[in-house]
mmCIF file of C-alpha atoms in Angstrom:
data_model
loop_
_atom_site.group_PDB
_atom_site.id
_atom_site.type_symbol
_atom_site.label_atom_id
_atom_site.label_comp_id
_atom_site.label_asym_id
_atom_site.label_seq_id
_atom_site.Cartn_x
_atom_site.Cartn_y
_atom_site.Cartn_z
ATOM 1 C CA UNK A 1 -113.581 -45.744 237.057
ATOM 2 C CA UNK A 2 -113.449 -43.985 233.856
ATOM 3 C CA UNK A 3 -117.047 -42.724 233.210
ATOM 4 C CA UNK A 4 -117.800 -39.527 235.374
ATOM 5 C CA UNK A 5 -121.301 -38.467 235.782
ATOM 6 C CA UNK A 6 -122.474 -35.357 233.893
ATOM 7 C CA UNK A 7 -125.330 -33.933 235.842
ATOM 8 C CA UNK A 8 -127.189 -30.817 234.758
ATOM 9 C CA UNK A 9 -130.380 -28.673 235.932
ATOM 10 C CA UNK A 10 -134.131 -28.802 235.667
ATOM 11 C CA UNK A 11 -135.257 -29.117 232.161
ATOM 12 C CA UNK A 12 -137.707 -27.505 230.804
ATOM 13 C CA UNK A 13 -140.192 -28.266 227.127
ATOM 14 C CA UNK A 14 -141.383 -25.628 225.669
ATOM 15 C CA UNK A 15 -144.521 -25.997 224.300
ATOM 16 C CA UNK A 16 -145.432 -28.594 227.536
ATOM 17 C CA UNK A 17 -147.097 -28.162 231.132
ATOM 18 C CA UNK A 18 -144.675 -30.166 233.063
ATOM 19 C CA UNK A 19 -145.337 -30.840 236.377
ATOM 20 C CA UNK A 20 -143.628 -33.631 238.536
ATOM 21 C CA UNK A 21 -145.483 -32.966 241.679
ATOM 22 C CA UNK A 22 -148.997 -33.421 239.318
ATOM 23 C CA UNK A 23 -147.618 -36.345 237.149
ATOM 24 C CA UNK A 24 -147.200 -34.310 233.945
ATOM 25 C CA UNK A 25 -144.061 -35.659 232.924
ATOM 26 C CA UNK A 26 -142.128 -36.259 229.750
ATOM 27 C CA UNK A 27 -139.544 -39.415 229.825
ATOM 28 C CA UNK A 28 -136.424 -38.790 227.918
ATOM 29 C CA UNK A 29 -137.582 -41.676 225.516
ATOM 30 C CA UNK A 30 -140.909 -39.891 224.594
ATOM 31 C CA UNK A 31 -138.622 -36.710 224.020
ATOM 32 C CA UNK A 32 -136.265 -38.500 221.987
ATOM 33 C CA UNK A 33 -139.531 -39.837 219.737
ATOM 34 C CA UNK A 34 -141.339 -35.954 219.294
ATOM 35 C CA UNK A 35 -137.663 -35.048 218.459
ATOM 36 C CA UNK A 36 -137.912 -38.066 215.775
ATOM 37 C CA UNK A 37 -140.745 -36.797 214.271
ATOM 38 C CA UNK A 38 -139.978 -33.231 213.528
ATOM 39 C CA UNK A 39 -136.837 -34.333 211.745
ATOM 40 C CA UNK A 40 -138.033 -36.694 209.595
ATOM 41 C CA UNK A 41 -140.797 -34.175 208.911
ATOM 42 C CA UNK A 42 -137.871 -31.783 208.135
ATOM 43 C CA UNK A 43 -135.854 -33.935 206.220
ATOM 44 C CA UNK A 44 -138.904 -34.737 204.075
ATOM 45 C CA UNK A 45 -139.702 -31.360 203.572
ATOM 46 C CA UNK A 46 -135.891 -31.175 202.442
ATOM 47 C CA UNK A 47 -135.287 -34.420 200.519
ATOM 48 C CA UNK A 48 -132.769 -35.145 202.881
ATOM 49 C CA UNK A 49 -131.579 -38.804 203.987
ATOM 50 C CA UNK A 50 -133.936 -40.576 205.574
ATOM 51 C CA UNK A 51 -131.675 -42.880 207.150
ATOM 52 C CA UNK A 52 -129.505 -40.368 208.853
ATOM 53 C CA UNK A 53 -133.181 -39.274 210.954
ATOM 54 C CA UNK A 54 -131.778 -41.215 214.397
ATOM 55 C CA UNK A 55 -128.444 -39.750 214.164
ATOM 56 C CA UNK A 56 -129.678 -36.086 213.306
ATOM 57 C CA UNK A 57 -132.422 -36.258 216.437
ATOM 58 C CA UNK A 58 -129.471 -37.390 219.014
ATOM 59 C CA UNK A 59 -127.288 -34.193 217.512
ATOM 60 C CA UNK A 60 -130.322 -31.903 218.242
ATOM 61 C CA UNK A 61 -130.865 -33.539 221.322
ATOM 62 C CA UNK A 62 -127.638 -33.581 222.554
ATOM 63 C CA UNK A 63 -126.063 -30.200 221.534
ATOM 64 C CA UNK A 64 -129.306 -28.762 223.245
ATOM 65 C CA UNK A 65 -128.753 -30.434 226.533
ATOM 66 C CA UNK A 66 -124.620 -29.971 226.356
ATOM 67 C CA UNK A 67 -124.872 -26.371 225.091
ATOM 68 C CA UNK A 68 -126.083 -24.969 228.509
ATOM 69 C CA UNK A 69 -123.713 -24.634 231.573
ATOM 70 C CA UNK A 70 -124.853 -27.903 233.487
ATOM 71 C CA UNK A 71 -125.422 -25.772 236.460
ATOM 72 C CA UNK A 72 -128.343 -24.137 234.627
ATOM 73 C CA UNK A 73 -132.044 -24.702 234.044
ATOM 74 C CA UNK A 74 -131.929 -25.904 230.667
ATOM 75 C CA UNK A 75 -135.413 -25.148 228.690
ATOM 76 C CA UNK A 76 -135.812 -25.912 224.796
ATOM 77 C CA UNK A 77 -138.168 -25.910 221.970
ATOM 78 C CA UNK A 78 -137.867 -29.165 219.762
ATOM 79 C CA UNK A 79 -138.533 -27.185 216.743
ATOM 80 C CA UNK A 80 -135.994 -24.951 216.971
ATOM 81 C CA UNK A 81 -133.109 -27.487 217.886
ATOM 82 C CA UNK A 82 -133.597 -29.309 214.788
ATOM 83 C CA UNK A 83 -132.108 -26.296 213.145
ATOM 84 C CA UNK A 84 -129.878 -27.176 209.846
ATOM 85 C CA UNK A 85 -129.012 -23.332 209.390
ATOM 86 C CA UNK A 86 -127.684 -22.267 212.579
ATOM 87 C CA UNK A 87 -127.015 -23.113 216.482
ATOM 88 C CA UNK A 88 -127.795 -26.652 216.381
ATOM 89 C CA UNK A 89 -126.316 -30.273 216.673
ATOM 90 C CA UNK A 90 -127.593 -30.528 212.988
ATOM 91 C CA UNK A 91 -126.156 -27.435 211.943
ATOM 92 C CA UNK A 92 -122.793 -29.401 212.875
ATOM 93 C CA UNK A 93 -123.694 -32.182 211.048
ATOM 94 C CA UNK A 94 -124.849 -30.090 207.686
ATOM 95 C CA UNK A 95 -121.383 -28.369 208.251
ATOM 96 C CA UNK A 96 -119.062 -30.949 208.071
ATOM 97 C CA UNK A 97 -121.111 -32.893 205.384
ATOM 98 C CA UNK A 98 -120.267 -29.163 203.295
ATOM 99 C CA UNK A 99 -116.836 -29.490 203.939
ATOM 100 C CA UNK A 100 -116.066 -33.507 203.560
ATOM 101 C CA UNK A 101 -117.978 -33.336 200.200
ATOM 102 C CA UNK A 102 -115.849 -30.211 198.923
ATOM 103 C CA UNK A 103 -112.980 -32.642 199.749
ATOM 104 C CA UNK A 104 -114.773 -35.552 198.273
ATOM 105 C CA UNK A 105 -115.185 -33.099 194.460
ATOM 106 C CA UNK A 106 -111.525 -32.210 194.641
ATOM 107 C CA UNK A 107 -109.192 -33.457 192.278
ATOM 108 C CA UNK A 108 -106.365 -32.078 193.765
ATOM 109 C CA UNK A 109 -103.090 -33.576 195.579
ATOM 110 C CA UNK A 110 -102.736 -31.390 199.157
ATOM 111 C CA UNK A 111 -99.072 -30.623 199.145
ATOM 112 C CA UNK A 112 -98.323 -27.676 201.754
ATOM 113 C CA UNK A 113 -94.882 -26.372 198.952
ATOM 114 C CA UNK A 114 -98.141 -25.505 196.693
ATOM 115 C CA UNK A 115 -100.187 -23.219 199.532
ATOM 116 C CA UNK A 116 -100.553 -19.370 199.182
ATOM 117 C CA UNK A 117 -100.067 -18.466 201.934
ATOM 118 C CA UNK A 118 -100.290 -14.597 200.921
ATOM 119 C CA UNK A 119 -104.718 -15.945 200.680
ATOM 120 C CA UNK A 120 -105.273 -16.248 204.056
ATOM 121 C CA UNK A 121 -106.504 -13.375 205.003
ATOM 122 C CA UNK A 122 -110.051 -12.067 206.402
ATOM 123 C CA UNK A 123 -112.473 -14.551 207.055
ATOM 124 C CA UNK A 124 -109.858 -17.563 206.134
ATOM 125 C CA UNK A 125 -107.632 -16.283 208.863
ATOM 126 C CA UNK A 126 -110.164 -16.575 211.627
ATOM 127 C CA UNK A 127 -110.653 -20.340 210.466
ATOM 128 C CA UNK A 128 -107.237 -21.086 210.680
ATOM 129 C CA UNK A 129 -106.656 -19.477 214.156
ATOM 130 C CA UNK A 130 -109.801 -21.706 215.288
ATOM 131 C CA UNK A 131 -108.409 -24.699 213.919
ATOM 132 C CA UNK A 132 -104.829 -24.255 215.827
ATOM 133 C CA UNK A 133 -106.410 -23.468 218.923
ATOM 134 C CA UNK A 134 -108.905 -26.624 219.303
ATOM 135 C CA UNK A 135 -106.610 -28.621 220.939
ATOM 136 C CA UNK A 136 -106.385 -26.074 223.715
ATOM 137 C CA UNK A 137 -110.214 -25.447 223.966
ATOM 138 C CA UNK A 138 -110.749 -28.908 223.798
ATOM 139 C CA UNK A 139 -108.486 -29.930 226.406
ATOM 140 C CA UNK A 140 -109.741 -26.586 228.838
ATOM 141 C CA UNK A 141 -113.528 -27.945 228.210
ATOM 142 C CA UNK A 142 -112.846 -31.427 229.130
ATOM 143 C CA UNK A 143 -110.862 -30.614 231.993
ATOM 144 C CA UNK A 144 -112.990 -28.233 233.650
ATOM 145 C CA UNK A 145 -116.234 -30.333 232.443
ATOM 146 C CA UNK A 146 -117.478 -27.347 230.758
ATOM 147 C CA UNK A 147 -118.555 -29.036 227.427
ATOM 148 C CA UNK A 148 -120.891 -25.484 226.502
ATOM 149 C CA UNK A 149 -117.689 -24.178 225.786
ATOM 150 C CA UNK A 150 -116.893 -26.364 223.154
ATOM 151 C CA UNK A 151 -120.235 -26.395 221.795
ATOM 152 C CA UNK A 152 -119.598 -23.134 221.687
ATOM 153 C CA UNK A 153 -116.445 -22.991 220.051
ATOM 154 C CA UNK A 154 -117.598 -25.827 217.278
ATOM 155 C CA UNK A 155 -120.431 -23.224 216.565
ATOM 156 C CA UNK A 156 -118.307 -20.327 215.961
ATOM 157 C CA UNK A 157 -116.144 -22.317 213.290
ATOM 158 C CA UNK A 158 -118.887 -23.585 211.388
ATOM 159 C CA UNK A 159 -120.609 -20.187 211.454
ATOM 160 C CA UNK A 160 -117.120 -18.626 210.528
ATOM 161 C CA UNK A 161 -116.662 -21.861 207.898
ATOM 162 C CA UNK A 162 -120.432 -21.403 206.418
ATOM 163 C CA UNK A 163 -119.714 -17.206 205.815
ATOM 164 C CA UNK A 164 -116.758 -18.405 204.386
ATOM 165 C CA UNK A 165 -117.918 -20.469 201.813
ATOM 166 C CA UNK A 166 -121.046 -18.901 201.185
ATOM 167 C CA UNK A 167 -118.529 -15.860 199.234
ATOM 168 C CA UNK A 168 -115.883 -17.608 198.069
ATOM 169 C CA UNK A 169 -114.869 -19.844 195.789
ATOM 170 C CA UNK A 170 -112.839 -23.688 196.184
ATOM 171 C CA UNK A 171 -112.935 -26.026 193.865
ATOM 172 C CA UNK A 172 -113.363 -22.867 191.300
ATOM 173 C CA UNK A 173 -110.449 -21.368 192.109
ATOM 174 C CA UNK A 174 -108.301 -21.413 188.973
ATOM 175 C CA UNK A 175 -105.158 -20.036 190.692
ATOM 176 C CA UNK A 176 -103.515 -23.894 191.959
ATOM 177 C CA UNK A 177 -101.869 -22.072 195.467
ATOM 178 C CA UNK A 178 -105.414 -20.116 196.190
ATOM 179 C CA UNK A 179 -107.324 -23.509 195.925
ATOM 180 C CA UNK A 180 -104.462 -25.555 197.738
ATOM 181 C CA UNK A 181 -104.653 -22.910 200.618
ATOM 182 C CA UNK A 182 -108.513 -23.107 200.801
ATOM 183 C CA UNK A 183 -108.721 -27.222 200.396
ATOM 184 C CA UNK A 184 -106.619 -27.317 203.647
ATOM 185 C CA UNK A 185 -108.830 -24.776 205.655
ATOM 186 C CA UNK A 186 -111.838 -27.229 204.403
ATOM 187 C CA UNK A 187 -109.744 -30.119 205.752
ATOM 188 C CA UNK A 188 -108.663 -28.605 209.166
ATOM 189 C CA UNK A 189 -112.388 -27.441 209.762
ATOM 190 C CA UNK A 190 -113.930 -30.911 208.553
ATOM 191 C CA UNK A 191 -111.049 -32.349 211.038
ATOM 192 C CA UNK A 192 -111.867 -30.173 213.853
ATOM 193 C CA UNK A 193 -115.578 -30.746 213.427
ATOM 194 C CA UNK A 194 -115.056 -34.558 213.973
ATOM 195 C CA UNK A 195 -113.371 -34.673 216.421
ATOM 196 C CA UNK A 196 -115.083 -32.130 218.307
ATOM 197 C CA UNK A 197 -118.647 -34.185 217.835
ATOM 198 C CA UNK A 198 -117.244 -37.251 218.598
ATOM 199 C CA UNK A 199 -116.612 -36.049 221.965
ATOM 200 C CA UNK A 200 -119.825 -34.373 222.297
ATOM 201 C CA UNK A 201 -121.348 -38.301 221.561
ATOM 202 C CA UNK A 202 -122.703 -36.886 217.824
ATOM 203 C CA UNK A 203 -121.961 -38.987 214.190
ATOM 204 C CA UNK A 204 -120.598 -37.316 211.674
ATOM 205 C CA UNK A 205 -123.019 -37.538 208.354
ATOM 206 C CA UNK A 206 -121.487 -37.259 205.032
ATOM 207 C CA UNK A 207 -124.529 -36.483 203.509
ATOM 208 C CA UNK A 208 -127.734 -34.816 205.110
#
């Protein structure tokens, strides 16, 4: 009584003639293993974790498939869903690995009488506005069963996260309520991003 069934549209490989009505079909277990492949190809290619190849190809696999209204044909391309720079289940994953090892480097005791709040500004602002508004979206999404729009949201904060950080320093920051202020926005978006992909059914990685 508490499982409801997700259903979504015709699906469609790129790359592959499918054809039910001629018996060209792909199962979702032969997916699942050309999905396998391409990451640990990738993660090779990367020196990545090896072990964390099963948990990375359900996070493409699943952000793909969740990402698109389910009233949709859904159609794919199993290279680009394995993704660890943008739009991806991966891209999650390499996201909140960023942000839990930041938190893993610091040194620092989080006490919110230390935050500048005078920092948050710009790009830090639009994090923070994302992270107080999750439990909203997440609630809306779940209600309505309209899980794209969290993928969607989870995609904007790590894109918002990853422009972020890309510019601006953390652990560098010499001035104490600067770095206090930036540790929490790493916390709230490393928070946010759990929580969000445990709903969506992907692991968290700490490292990639």
């Amino acid at each position: 009584e508490n499982l409801v069934h997700y259903s979504y549209g015709m699906v469609n490989i790129q790359g592959f003639r499918l054809s039910g009505r001629l018996g060209r079909i792909l199962t979702i277990d032969e997916i699942y293993e050309r999905l396998l492949d391409i990451v640990k190809m990738k993660l090779k290619e990367k020196g990545g974790v090896m072990d964390n190849a099963d948990e990375i190809a359900n996070a493409a696999l699943r952000y793909a498939i969740l990402s698109v209204s389910a009233n949709k044909p859904l159609s794919f391309d199993l290279n680009r869903i394995v993704n660890f720079e943008q739009n991806s289940g991966p891209y999650l994953q390499y996201t909140y690995a960023r942000a839990f090892n930041i938190l893993q480097k610091s040194t620092d005791t989080l006490s919110i009488d230390k935050v500048d709040f005078t920092d948050i500004i710009d790009e830090k602002r639009k994090i923070l506005v994302h992270i107080v508004k999750f439990p909203e979206v997440f609630k809306k999404s779940v209600d309505e069963m309209r899980l794209e729009d969290l993928v969607s949201f989870l995609r904007e904060l790590a894109d918002t996260f990853n422009s972020w950080y890309d510019k601006e320093r953390v652990l560098q920051e010499n001035n104490l309520g600067r770095r206090i202020a930036r540790l929490y926005l790493v916390k709230g978006v490393a928070t946010v991003l759990k929580n969000g992909l445990k709903v969506l059914g992907i692991k968290v990685l700490s490292r990639m």
